[in-house]
Structure formats: C-alpha cells, structure tokens
PDB file of N, CA and C in Angstrom:
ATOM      1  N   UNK Z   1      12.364   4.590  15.366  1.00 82.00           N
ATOM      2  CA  UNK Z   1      10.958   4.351  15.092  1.00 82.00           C
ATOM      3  C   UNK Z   1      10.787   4.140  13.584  1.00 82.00           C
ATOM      4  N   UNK Z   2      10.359   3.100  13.074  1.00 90.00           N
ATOM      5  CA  UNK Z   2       9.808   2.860  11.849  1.00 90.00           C
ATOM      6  C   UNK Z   2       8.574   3.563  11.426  1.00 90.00           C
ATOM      7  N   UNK Z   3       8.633   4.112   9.959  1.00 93.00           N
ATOM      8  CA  UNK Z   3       7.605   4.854   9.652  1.00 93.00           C
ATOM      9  C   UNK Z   3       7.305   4.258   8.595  1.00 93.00           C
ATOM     10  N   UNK Z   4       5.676   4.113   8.384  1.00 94.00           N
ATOM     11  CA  UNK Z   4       5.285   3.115   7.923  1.00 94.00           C
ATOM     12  C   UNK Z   4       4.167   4.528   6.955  1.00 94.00           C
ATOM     13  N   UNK Z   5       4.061   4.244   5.765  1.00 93.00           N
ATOM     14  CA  UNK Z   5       2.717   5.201   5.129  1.00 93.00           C
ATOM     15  C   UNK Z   5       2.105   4.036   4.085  1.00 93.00           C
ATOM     16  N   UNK Z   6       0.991   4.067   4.442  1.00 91.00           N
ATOM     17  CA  UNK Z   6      -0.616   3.086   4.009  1.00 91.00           C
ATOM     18  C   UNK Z   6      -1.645   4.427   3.314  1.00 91.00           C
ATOM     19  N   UNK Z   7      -1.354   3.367   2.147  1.00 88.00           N
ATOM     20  CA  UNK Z   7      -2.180   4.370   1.179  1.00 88.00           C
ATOM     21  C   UNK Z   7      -3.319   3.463   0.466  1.00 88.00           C
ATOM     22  N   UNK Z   8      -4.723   3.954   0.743  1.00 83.00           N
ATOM     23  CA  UNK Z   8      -5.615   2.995   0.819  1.00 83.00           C
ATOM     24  C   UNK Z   8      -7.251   3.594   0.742  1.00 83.00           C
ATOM     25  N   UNK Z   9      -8.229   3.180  -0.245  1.00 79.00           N
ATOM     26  CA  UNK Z   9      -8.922   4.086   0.268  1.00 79.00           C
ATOM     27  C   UNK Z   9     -10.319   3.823   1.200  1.00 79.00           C
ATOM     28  N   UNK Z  10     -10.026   2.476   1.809  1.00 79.00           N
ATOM     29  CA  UNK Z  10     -10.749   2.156   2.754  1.00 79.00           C
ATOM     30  C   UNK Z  10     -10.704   2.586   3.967  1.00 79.00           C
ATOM     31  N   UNK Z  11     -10.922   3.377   4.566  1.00 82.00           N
ATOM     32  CA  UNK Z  11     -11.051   4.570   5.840  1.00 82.00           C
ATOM     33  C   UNK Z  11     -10.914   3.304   7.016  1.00 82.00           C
ATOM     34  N   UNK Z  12     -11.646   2.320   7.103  1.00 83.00           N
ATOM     35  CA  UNK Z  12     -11.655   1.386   8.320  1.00 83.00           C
ATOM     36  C   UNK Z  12     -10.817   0.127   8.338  1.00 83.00           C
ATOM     37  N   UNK Z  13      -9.889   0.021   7.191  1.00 81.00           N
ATOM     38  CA  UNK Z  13      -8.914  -0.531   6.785  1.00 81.00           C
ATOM     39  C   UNK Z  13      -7.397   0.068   7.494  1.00 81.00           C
ATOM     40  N   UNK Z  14      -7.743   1.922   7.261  1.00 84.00           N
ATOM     41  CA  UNK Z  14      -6.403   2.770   7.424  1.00 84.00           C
ATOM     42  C   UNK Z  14      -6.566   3.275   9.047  1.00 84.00           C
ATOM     43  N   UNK Z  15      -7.944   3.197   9.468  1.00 86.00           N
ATOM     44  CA  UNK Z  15      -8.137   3.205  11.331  1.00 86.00           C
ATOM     45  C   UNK Z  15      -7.499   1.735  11.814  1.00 86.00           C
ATOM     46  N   UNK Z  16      -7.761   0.546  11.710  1.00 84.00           N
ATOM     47  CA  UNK Z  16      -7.785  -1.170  11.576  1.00 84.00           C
ATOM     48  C   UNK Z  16      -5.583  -0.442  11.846  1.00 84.00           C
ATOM     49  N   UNK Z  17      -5.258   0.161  10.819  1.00 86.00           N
ATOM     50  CA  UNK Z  17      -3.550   0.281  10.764  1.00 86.00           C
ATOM     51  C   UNK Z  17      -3.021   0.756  11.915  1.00 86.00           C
ATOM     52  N   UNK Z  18      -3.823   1.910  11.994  1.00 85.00           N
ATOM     53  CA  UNK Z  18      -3.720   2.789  12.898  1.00 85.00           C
ATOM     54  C   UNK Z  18      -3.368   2.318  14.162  1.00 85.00           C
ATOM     55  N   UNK Z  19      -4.284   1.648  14.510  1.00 86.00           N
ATOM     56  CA  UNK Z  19      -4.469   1.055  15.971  1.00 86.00           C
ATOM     57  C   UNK Z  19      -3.800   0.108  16.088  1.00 86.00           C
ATOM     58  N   UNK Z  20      -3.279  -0.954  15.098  1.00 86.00           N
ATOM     59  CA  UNK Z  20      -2.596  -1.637  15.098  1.00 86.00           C
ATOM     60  C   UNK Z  20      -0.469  -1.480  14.860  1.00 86.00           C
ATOM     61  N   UNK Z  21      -1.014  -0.827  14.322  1.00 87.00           N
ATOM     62  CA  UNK Z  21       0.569  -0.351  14.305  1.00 87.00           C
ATOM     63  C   UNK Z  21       0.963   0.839  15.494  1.00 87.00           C
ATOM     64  N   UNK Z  22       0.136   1.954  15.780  1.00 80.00           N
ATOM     65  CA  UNK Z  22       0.696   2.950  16.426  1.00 80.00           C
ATOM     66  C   UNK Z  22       0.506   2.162  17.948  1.00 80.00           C
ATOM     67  N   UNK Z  23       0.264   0.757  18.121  1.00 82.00           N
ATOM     68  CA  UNK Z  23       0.297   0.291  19.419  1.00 82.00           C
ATOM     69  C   UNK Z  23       1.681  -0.266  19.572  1.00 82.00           C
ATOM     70  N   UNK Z  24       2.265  -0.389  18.639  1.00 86.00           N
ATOM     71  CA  UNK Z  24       3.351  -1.027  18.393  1.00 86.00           C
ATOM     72  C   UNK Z  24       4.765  -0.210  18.360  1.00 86.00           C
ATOM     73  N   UNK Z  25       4.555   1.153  18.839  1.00 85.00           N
ATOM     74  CA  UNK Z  25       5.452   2.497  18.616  1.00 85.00           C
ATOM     75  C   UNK Z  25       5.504   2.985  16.759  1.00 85.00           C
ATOM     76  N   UNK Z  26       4.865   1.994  16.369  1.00 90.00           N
ATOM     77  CA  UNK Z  26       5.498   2.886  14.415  1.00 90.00           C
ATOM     78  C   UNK Z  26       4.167   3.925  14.525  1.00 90.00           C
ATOM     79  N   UNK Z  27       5.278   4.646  13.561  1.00 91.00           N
ATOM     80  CA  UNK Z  27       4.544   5.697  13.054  1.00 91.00           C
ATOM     81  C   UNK Z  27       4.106   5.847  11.700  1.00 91.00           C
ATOM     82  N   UNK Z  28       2.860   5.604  11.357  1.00 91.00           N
ATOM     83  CA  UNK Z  28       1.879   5.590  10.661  1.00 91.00           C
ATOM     84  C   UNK Z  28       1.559   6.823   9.917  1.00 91.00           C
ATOM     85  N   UNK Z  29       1.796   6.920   8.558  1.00 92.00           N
ATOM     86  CA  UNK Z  29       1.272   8.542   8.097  1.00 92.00           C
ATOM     87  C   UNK Z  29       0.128   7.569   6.907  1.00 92.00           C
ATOM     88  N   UNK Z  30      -0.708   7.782   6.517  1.00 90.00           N
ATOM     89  CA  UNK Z  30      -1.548   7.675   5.924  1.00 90.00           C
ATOM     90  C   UNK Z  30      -2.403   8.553   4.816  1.00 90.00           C
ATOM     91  N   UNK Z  31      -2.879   8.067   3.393  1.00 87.00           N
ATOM     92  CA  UNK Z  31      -3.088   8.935   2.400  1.00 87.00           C
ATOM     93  C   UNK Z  31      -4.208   8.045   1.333  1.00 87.00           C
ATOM     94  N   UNK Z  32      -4.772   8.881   1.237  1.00 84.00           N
ATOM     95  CA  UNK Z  32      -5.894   8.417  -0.070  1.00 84.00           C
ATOM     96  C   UNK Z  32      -4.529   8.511  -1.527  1.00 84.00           C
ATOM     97  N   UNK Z  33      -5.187   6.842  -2.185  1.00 83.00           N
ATOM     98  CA  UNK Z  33      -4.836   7.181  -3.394  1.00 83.00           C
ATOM     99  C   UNK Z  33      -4.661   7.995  -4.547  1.00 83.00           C
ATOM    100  N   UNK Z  34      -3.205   8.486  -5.300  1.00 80.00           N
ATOM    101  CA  UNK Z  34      -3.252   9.460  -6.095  1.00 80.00           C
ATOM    102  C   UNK Z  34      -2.116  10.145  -6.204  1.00 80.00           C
ATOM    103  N   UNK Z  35      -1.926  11.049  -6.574  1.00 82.00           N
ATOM    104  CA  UNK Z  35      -0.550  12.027  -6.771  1.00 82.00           C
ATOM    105  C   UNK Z  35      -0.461  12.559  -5.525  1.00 82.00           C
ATOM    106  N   UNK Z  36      -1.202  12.569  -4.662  1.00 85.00           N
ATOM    107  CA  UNK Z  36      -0.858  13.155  -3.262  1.00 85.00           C
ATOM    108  C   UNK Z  36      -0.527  12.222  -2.321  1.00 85.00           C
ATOM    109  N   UNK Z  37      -0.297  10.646  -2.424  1.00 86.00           N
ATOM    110  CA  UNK Z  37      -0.026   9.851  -1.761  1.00 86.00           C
ATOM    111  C   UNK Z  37       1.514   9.649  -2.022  1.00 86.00           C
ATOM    112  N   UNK Z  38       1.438  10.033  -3.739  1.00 86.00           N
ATOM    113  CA  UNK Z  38       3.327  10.118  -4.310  1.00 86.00           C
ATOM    114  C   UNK Z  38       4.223  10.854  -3.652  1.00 86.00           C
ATOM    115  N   UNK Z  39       3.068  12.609  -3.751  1.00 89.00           N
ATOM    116  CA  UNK Z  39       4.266  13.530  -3.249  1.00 89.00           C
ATOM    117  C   UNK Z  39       4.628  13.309  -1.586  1.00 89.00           C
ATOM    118  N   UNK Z  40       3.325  12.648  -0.963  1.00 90.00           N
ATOM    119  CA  UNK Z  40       3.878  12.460   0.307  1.00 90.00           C
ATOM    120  C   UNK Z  40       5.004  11.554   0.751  1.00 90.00           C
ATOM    121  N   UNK Z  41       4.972  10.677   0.031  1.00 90.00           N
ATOM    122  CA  UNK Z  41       6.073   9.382  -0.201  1.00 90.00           C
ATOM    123  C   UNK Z  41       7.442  10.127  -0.277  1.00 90.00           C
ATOM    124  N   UNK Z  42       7.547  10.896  -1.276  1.00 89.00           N
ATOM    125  CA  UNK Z  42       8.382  11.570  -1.792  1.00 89.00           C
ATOM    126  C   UNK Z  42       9.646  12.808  -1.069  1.00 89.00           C
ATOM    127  N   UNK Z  43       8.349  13.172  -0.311  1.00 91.00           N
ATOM    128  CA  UNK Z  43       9.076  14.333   0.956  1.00 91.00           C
ATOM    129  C   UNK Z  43       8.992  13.528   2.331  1.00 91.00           C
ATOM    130  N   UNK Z  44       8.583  12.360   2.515  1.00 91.00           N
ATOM    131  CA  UNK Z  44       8.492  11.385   4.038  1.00 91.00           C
ATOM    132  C   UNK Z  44       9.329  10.613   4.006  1.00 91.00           C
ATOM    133  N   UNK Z  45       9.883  10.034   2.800  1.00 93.00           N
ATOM    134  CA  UNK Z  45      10.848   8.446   2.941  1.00 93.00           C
ATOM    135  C   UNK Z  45      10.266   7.738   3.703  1.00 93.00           C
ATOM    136  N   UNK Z  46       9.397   7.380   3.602  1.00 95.00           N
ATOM    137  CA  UNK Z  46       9.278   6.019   5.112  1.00 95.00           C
ATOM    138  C   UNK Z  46      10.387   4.724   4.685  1.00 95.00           C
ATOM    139  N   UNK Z  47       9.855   3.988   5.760  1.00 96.00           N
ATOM    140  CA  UNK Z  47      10.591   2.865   5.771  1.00 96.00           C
ATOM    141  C   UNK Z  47      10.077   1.804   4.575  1.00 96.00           C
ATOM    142  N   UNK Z  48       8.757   1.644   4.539  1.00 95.00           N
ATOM    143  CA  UNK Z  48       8.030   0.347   3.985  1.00 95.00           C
ATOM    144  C   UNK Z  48       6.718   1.448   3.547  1.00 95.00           C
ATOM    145  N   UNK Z  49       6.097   0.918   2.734  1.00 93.00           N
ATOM    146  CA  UNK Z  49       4.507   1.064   2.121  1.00 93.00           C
ATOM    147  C   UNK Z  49       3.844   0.294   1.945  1.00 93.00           C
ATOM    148  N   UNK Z  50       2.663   0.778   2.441  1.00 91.00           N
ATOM    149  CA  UNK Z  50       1.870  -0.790   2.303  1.00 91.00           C
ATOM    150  C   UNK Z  50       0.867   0.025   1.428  1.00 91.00           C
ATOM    151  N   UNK Z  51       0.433  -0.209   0.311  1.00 88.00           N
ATOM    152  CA  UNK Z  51      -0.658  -0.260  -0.772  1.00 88.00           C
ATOM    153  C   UNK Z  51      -2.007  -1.124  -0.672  1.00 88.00           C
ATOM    154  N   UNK Z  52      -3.430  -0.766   0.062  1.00 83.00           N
ATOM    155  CA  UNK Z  52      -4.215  -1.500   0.622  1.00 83.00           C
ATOM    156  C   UNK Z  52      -5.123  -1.205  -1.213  1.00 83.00           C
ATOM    157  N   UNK Z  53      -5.635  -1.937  -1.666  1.00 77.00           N
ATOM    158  CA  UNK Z  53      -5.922  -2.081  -2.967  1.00 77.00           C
ATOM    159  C   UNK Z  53      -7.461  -3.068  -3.031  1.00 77.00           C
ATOM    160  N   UNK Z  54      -8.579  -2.402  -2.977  1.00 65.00           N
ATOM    161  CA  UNK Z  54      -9.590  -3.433  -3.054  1.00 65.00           C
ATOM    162  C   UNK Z  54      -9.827  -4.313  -4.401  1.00 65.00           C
ATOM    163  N   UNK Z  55      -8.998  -3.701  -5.456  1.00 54.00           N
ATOM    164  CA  UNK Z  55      -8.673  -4.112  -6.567  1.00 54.00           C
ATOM    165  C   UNK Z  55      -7.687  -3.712  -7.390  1.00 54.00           C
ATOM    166  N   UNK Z  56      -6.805  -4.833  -8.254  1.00 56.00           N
ATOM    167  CA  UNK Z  56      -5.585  -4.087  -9.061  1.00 56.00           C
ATOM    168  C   UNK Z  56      -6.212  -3.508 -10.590  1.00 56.00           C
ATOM    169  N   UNK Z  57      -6.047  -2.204 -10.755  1.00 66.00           N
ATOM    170  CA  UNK Z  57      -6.363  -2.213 -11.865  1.00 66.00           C
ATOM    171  C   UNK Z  57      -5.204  -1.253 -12.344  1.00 66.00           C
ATOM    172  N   UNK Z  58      -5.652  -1.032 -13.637  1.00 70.00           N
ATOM    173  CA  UNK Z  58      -4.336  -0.002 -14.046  1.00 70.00           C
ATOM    174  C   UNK Z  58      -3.890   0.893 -13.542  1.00 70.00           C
ATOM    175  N   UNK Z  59      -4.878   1.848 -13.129  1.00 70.00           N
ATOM    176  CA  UNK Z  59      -4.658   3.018 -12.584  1.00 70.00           C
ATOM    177  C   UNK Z  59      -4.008   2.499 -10.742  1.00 70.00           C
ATOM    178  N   UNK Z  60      -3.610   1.606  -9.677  1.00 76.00           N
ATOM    179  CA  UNK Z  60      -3.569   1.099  -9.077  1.00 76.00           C
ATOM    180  C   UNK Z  60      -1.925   0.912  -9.618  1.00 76.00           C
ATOM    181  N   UNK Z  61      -1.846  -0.021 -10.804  1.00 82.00           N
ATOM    182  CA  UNK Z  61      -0.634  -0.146 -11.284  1.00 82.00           C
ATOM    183  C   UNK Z  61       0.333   0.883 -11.923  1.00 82.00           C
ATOM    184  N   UNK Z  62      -0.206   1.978 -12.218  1.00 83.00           N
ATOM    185  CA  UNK Z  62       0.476   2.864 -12.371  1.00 83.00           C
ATOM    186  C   UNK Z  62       1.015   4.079 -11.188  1.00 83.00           C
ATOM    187  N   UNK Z  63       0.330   3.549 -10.329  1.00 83.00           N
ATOM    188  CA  UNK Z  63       0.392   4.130  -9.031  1.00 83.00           C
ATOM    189  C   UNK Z  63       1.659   3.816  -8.701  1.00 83.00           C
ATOM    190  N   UNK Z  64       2.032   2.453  -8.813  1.00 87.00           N
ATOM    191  CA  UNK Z  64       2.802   1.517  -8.192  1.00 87.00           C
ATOM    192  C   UNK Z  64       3.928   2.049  -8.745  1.00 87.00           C
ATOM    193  N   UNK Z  65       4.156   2.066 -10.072  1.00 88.00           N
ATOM    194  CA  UNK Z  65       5.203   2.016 -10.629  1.00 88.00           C
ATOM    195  C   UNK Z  65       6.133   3.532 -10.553  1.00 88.00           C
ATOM    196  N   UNK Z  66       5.242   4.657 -10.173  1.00 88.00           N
ATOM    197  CA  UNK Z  66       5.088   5.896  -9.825  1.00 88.00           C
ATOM    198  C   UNK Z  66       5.929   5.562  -8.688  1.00 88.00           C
ATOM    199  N   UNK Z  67       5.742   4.920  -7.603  1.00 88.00           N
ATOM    200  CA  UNK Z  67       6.588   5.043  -6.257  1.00 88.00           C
ATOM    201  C   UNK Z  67       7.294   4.392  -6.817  1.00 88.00           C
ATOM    202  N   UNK Z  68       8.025   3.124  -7.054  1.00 88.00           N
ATOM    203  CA  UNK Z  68       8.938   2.831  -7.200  1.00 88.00           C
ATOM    204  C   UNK Z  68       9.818   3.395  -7.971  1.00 88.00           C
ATOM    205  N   UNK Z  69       9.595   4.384  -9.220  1.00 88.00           N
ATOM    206  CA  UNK Z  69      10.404   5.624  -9.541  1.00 88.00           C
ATOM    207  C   UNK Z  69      10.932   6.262  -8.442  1.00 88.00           C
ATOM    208  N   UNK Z  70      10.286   6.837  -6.970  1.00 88.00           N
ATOM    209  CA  UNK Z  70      10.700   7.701  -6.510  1.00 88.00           C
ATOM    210  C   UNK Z  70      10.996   7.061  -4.817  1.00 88.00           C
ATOM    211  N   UNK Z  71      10.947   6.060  -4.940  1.00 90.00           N
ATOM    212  CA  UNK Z  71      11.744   5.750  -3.786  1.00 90.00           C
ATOM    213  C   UNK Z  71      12.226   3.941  -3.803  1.00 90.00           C
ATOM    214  N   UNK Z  72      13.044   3.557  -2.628  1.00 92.00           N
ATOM    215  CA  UNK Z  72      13.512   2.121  -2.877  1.00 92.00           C
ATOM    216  C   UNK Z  72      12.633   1.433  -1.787  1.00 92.00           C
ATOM    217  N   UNK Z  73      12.276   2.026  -1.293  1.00 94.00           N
ATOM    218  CA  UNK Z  73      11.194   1.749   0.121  1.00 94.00           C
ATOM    219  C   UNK Z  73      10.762   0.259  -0.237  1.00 94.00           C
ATOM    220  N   UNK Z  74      10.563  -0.974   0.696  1.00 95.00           N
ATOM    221  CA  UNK Z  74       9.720  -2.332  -0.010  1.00 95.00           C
ATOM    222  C   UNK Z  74       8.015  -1.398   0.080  1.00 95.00           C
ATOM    223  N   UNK Z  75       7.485  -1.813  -0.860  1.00 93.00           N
ATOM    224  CA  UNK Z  75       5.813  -1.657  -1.397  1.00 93.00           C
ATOM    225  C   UNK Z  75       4.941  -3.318  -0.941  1.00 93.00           C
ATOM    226  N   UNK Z  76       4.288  -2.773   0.042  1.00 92.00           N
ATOM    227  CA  UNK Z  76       3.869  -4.281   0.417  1.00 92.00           C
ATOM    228  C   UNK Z  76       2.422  -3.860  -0.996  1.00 92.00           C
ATOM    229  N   UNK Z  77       1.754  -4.664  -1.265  1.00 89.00           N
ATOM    230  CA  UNK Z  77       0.509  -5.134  -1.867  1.00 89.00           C
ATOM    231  C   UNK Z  77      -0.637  -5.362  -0.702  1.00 89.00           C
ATOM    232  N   UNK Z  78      -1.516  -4.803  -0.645  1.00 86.00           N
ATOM    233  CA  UNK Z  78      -2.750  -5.593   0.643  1.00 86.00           C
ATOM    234  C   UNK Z  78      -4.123  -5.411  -0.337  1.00 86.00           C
ATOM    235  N   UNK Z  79      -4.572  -6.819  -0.957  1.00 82.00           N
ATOM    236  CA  UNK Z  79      -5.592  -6.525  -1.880  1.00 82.00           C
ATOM    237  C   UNK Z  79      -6.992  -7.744  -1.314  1.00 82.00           C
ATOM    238  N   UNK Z  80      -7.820  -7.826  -1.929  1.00 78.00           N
ATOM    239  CA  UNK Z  80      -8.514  -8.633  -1.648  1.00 78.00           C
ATOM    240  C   UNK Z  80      -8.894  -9.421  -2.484  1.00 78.00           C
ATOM    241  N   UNK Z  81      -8.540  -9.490  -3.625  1.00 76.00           N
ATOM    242  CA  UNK Z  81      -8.562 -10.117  -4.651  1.00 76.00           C
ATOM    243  C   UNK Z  81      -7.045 -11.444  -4.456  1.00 76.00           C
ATOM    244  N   UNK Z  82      -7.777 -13.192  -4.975  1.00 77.00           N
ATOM    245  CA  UNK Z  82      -7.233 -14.180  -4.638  1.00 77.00           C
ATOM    246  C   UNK Z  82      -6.701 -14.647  -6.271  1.00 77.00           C
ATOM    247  N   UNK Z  83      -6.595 -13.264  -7.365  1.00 80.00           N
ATOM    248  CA  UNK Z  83      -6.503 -13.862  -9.134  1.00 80.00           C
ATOM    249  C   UNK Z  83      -4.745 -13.897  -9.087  1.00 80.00           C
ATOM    250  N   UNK Z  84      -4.809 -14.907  -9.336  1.00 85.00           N
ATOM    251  CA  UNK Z  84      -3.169 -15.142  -9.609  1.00 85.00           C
ATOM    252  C   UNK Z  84      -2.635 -13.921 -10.666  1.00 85.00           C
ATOM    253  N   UNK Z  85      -3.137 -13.323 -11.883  1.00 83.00           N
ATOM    254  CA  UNK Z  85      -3.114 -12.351 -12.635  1.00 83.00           C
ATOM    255  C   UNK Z  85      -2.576 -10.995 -12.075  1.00 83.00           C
ATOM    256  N   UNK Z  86      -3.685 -10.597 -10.718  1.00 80.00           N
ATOM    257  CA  UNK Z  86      -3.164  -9.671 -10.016  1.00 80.00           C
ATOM    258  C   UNK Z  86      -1.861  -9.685  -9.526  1.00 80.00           C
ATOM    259  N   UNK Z  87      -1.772 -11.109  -8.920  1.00 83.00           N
ATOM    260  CA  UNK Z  87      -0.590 -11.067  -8.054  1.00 83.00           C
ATOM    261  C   UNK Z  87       0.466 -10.899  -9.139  1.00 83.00           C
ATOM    262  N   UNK Z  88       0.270 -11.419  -9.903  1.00 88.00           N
ATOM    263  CA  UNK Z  88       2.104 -11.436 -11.168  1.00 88.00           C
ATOM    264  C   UNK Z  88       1.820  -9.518 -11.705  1.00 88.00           C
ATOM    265  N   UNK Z  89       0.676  -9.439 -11.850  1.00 86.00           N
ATOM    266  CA  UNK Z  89       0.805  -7.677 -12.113  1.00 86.00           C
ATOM    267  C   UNK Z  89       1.871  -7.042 -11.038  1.00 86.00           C
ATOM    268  N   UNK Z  90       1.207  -7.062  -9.751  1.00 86.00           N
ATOM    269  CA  UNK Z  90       1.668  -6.292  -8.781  1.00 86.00           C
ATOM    270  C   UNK Z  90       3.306  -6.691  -8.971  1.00 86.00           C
ATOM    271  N   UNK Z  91       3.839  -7.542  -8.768  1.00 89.00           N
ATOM    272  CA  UNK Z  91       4.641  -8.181  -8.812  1.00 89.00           C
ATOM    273  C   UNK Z  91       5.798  -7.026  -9.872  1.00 89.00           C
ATOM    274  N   UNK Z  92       5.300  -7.658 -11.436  1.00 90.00           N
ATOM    275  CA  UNK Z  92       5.844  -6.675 -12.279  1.00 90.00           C
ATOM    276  C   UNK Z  92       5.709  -4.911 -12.271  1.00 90.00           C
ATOM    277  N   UNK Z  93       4.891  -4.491 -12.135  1.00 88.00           N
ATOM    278  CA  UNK Z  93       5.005  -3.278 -11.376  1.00 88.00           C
ATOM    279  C   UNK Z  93       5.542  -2.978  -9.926  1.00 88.00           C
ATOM    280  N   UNK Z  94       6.708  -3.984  -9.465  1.00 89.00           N
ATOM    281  CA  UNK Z  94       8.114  -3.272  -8.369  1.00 89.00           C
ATOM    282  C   UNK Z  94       6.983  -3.752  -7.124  1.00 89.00           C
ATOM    283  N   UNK Z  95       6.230  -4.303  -6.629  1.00 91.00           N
ATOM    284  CA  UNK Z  95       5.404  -4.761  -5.670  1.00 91.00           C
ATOM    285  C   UNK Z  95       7.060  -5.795  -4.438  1.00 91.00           C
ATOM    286  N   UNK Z  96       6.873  -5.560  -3.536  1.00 91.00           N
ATOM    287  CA  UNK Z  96       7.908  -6.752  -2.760  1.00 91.00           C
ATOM    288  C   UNK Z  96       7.057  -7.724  -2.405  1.00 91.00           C
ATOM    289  N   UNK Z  97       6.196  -7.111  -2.146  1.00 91.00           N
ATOM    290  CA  UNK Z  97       5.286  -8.730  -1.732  1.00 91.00           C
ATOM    291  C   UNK Z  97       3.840  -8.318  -1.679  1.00 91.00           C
ATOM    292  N   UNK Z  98       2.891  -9.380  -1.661  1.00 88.00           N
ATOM    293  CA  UNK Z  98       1.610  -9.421  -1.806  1.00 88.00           C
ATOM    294  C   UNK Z  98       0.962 -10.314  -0.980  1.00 88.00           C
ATOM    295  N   UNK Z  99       0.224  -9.675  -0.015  1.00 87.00           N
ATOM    296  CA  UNK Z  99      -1.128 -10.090   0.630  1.00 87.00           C
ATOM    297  C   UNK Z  99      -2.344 -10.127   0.534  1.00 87.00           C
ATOM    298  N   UNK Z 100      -3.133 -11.361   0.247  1.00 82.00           N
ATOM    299  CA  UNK Z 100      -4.639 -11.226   0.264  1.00 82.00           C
ATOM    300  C   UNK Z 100      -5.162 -10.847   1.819  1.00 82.00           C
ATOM    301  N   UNK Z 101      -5.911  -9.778   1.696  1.00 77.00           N
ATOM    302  CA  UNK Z 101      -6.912  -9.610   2.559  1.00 77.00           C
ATOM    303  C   UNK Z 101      -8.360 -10.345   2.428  1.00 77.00           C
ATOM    304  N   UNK Z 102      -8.856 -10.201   4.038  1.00 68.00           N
ATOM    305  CA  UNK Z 102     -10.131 -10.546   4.146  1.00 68.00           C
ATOM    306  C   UNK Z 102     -10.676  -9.295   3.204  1.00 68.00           C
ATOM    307  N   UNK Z 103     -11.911 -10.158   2.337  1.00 59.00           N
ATOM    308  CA  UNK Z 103     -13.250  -9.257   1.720  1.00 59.00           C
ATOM    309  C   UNK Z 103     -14.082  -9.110   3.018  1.00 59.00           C
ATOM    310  N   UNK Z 104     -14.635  -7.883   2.720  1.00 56.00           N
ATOM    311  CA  UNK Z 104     -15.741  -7.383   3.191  1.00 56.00           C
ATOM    312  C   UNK Z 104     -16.619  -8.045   2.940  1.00 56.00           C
ATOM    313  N   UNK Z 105     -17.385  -8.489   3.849  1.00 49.00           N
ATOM    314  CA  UNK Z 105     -18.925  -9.544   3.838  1.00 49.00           C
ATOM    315  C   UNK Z 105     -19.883  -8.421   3.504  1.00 49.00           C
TER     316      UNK Z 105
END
C-alpha cells in the first residue's frame, strides 16, 4: 500500500484527497502546514508528498526545503497559481513536479 501525506491547508481540498485516493487502497495521512507536518513526514516516511499550496510564498518555500532535508520522498507541488516565477521557485526549493490547480470561483 502506498502512503501518500498531503499537507495543505484547504480542508475540502484534503477531504477532495481523501476520497479520492483512499478509494484507490492508498493510504492518506494528512496535516496542516508547519513544523508538525515536518515532524510527521519525519516519523511516517511516506512514499510521495503532495504540498497543496494556494500560494508560494517564502514561508511555503521554506517549508519545502525543510522536507527535502529530511526525507528523499518525490514532493509533488499542487498550487493554484499559473506565475512561471512560482513554478522555477518550487522547482529550486527540491519540488519534483508541479501542478496547477483549479482556483476557487
């Protein structure tokens, strides 16, 4: 079973995962942004991370660079922002790949 942890702080973004992935057999651990999304990373190993990001900003990027210190896991990007800027940030802060999400209407 693949274990998947989405750290995000859109609540109907991380239900939206939920349902979508735990239909799929993965197992889903989930965490609000912050040092408690690290240490969970940290004692879970998952497989992959997905980083749901309604915007990149520093604190976002330092997040990033924080996990990739402490694990080799791929870090997906899920942002909603379409600025090429972001994407080469994420990128340089250890990101494997980057997805635009739908904005919220």
């Amino acid at each position: 079973m693949t274990t998947i942890m989405a750290i995000g702080a859109r609540s109907e973004f991380l239900r939206y995962l939920h349902q979508a992935l735990g239909h799929h057999g993965h197992n889903l651990v989930t965490s609000a942004p912050g040092d408690h999304a690290v240490r969970t990373v940290t004692s879970l190993h998952p497989d992959v991370i997905l980083l749901d990001w309604s915007s990149i900003d520093r604190i976002a990027l330092s997040q990033l660079e924080q996990l990739r210190a402490w694990t080799h896991a791929p870090v997906l990007v899920l942002s909603d922002t379409d600025e090429v800027g972001a994407m080469v940030d994420a990128f340089d802060h250890g990101a494997y790949d980057y997805e635009q999400t739908v904005r919220d209407q």
